[in-house]
mmCIF file with all atom_site columns, C-alpha atoms in Angstrom:
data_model
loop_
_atom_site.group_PDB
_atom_site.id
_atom_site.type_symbol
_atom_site.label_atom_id
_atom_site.label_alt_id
_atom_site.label_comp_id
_atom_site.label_asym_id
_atom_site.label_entity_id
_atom_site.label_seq_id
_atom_site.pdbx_PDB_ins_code
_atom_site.Cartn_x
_atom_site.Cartn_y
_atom_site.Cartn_z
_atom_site.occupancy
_atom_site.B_iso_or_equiv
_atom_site.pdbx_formal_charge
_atom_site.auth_seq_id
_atom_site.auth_comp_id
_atom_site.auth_asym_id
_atom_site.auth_atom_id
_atom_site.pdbx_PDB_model_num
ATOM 1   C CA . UNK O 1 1   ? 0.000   0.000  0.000   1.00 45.00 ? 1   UNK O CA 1
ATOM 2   C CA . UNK O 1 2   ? 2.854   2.406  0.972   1.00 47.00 ? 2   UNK O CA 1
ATOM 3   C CA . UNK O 1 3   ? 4.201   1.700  -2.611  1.00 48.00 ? 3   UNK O CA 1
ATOM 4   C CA . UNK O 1 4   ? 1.488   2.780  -4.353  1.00 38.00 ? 4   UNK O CA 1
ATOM 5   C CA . UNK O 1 5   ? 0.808   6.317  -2.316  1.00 42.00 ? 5   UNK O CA 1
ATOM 6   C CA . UNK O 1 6   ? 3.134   8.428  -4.803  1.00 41.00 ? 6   UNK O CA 1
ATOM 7   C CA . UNK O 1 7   ? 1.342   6.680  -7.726  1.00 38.00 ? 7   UNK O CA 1
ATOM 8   C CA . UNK O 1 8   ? -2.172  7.812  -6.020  1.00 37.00 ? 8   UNK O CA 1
ATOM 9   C CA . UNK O 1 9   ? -0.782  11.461 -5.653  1.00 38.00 ? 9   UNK O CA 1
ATOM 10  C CA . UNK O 1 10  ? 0.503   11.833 -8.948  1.00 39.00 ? 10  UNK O CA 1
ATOM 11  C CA . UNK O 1 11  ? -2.515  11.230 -10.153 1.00 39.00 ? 11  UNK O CA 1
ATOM 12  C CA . UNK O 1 12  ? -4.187  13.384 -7.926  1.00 40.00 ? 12  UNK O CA 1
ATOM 13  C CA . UNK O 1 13  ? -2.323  15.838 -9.052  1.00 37.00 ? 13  UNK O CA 1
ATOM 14  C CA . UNK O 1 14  ? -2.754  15.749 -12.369 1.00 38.00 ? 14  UNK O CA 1
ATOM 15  C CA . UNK O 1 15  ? -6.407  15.222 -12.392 1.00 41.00 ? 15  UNK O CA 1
ATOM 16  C CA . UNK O 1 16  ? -6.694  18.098 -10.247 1.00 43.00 ? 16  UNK O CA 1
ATOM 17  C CA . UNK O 1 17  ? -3.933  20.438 -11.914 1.00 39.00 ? 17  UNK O CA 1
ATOM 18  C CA . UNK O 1 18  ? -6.444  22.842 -14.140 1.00 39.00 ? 18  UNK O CA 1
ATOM 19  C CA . UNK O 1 19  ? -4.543  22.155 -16.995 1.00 41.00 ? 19  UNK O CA 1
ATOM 20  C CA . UNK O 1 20  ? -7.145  20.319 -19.613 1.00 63.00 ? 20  UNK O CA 1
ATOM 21  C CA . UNK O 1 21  ? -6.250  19.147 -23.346 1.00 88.00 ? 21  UNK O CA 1
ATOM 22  C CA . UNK O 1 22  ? -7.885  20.700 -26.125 1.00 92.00 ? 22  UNK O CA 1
ATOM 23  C CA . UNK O 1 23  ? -11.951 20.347 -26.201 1.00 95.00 ? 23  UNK O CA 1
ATOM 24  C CA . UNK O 1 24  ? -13.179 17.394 -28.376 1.00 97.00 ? 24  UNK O CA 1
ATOM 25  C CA . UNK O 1 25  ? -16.040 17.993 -30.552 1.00 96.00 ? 25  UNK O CA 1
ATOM 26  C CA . UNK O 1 26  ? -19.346 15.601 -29.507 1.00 97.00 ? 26  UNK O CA 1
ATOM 27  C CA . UNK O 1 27  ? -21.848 14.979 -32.268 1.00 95.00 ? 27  UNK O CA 1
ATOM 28  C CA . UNK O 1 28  ? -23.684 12.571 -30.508 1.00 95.00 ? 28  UNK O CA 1
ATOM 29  C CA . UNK O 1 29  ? -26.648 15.396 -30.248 1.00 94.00 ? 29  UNK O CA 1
ATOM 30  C CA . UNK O 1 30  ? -27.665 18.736 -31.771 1.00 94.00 ? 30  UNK O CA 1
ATOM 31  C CA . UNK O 1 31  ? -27.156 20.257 -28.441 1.00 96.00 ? 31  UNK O CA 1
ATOM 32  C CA . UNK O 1 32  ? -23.874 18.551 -27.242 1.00 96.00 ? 32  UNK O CA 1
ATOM 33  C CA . UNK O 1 33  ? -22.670 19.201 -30.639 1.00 96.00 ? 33  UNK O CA 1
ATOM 34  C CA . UNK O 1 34  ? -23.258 23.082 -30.335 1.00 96.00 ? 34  UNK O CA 1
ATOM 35  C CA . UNK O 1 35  ? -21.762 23.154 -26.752 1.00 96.00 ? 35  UNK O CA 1
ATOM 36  C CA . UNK O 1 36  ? -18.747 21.579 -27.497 1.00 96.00 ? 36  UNK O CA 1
ATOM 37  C CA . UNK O 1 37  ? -17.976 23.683 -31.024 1.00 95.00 ? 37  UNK O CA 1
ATOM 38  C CA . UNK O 1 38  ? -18.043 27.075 -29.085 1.00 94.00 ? 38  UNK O CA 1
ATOM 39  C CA . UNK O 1 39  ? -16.249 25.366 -26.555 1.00 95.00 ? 39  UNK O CA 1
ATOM 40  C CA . UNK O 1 40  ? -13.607 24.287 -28.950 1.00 95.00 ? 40  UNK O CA 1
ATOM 41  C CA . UNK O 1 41  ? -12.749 27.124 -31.157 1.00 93.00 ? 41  UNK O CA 1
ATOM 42  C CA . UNK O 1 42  ? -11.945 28.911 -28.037 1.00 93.00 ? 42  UNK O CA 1
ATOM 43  C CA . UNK O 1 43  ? -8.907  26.569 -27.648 1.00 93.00 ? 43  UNK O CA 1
ATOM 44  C CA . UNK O 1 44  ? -7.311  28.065 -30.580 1.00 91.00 ? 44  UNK O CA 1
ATOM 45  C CA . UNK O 1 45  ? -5.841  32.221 -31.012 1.00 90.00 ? 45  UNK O CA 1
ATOM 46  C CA . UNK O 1 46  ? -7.014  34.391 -33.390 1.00 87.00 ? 46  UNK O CA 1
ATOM 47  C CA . UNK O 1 47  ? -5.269  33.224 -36.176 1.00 85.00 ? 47  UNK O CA 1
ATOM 48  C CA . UNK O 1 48  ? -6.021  29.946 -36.014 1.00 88.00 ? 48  UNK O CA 1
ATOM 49  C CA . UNK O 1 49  ? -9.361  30.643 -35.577 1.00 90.00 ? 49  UNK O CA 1
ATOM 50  C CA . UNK O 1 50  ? -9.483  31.775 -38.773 1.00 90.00 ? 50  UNK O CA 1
ATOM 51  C CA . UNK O 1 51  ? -8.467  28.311 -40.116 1.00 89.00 ? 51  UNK O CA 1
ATOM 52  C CA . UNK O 1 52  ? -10.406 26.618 -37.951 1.00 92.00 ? 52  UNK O CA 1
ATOM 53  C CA . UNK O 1 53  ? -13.670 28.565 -39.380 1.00 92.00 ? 53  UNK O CA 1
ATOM 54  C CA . UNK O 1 54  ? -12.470 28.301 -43.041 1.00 90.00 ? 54  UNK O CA 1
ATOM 55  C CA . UNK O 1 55  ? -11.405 24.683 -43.035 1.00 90.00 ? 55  UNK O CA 1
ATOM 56  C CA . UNK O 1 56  ? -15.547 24.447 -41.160 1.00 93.00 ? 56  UNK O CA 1
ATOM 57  C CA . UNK O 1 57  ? -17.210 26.595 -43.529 1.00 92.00 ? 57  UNK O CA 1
ATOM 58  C CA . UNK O 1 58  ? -15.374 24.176 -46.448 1.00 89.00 ? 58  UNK O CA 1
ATOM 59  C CA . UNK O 1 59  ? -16.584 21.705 -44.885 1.00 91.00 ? 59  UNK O CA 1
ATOM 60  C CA . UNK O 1 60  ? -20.203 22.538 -44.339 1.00 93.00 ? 60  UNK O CA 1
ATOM 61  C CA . UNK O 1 61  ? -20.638 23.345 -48.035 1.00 93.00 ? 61  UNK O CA 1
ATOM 62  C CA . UNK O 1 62  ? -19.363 19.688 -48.919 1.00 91.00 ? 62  UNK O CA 1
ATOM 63  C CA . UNK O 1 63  ? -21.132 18.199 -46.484 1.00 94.00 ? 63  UNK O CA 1
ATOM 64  C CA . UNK O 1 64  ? -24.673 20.754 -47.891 1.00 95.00 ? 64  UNK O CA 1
ATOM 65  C CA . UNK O 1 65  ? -23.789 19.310 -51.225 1.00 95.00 ? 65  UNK O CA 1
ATOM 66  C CA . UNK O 1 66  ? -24.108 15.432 -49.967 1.00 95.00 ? 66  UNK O CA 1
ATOM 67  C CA . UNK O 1 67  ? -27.100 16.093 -47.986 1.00 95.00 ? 67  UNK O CA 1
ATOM 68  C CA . UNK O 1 68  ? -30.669 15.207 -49.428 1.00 96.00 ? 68  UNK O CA 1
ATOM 69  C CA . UNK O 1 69  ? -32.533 17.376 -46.787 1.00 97.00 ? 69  UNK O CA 1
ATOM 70  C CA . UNK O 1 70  ? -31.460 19.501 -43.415 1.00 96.00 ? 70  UNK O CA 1
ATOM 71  C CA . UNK O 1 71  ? -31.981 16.531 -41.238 1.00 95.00 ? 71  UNK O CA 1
ATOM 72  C CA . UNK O 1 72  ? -29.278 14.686 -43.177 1.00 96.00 ? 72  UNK O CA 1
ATOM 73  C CA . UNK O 1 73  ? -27.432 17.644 -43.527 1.00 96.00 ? 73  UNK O CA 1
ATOM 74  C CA . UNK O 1 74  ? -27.123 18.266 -39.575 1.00 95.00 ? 74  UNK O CA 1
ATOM 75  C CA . UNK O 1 75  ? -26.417 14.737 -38.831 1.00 96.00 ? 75  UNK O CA 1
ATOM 76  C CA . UNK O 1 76  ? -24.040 14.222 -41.833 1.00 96.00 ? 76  UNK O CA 1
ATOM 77  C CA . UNK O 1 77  ? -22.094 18.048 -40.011 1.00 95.00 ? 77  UNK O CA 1
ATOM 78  C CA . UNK O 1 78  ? -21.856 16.483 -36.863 1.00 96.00 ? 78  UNK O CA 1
ATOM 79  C CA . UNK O 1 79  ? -20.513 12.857 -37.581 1.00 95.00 ? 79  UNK O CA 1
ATOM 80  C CA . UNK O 1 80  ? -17.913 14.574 -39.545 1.00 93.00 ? 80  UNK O CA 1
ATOM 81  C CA . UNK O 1 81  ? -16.921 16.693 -36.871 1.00 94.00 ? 81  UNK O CA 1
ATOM 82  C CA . UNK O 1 82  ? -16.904 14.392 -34.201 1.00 96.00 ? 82  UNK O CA 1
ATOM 83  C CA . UNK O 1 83  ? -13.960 13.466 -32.136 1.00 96.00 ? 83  UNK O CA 1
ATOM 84  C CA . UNK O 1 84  ? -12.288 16.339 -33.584 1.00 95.00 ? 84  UNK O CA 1
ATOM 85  C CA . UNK O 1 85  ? -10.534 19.180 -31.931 1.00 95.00 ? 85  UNK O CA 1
ATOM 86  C CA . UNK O 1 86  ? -9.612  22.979 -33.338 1.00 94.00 ? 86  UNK O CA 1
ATOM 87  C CA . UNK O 1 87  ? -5.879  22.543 -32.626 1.00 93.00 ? 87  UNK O CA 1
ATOM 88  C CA . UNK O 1 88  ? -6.722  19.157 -34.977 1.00 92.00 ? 88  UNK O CA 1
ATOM 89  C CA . UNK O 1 89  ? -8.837  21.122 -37.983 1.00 90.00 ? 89  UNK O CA 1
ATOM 90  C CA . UNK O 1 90  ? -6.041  24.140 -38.133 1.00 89.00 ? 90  UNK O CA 1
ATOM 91  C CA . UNK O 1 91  ? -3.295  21.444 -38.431 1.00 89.00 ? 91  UNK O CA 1
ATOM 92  C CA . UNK O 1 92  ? -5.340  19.804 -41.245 1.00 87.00 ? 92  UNK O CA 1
ATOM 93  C CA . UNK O 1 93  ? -5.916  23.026 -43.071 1.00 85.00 ? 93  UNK O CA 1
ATOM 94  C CA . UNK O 1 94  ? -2.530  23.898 -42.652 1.00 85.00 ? 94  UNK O CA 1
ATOM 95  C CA . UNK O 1 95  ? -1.549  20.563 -44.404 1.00 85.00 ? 95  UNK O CA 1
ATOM 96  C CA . UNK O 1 96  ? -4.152  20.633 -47.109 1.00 78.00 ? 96  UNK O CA 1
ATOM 97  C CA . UNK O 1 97  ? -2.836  24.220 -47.990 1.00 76.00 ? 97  UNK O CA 1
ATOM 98  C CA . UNK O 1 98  ? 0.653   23.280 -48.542 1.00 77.00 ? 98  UNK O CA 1
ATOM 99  C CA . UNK O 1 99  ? -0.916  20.357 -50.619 1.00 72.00 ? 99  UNK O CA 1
ATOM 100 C CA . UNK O 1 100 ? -2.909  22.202 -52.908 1.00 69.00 ? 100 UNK O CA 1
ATOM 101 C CA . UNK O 1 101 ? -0.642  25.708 -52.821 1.00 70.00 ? 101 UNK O CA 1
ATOM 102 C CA . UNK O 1 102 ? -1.016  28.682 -51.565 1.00 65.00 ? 102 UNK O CA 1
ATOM 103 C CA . UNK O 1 103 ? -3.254  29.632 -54.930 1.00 72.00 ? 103 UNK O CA 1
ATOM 104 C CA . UNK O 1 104 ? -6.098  27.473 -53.813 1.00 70.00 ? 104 UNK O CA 1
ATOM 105 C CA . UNK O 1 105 ? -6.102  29.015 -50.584 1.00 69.00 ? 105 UNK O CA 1
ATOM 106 C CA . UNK O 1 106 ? -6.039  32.838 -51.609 1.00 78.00 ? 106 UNK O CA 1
ATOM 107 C CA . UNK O 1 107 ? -9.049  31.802 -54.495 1.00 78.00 ? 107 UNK O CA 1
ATOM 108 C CA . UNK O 1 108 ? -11.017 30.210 -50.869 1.00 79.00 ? 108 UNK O CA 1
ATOM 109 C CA . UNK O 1 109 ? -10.582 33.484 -48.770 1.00 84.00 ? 109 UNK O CA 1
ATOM 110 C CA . UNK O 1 110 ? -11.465 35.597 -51.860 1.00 82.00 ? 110 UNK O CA 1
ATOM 111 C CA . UNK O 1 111 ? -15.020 33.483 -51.976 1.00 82.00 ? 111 UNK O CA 1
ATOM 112 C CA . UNK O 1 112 ? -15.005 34.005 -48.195 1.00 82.00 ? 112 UNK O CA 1
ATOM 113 C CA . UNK O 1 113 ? -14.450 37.698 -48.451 1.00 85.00 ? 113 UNK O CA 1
ATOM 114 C CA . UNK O 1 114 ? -17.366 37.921 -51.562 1.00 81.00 ? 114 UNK O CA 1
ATOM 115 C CA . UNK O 1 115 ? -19.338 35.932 -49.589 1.00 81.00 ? 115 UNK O CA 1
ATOM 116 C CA . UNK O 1 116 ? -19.570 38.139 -46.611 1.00 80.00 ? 116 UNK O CA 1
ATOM 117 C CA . UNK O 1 117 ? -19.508 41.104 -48.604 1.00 74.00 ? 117 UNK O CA 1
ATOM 118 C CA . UNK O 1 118 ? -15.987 42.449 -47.849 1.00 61.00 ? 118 UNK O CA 1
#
């Protein structure tokens, strides 16, 4: 038993230290899905939140595209999403724009910024 005190306090202290990993994205349910987005994309600064919300909005439109009706569409959104964390998508969108170049990139924030009227 005396062998396995320090064990028990290490993990103790670590469960109890504040210091949490990045939030993963549930899709289990509309409303656990929600929660846990806003949650996650506050794990990331502002410039990766930017990547995280262009990689998403990317994402949404292929996943619109696929969809036969907003029930599929929602459930189609979250499954993709699931298990996922911000850190995660920016790291992905930083590897798919070194894949496809930086021109691909600059034509997907010039749609963003027509888009949103910019």
């Amino acid at each position: 038993m005396r062998r396995l005190m320090p064990v028990v306090a290490c993990v103790m202290l670590v469960a109890c230290s504040g210091q949490q990993g990045a939030t993963v994205i549930d899709g289990s349910s509309q409303e656990a899905f929600e929660r846990t987005l806003s949650a996650a994309k506050k794990d990331v600064g502002p410039r990766d939140r930017l990547k995280v919300e262009a990689a998403i909005a990317e994402y949404r439109a292929r996943t619109f595209a696929k969809a036969n009706d907003r029930a599929e569409f929602q459930r189609l959104y979250r499954q993709g999403l699931d298990g996922l964390t911000t850190p995660a998508i920016a790291a992905q969108f930083d590897k798919d724009t070194e894949r496809v170049g930086n021109k691909a990139a600059d034509a997907i924030f010039d749609a963003k910024r027509a888009l949103s009227g910019s």
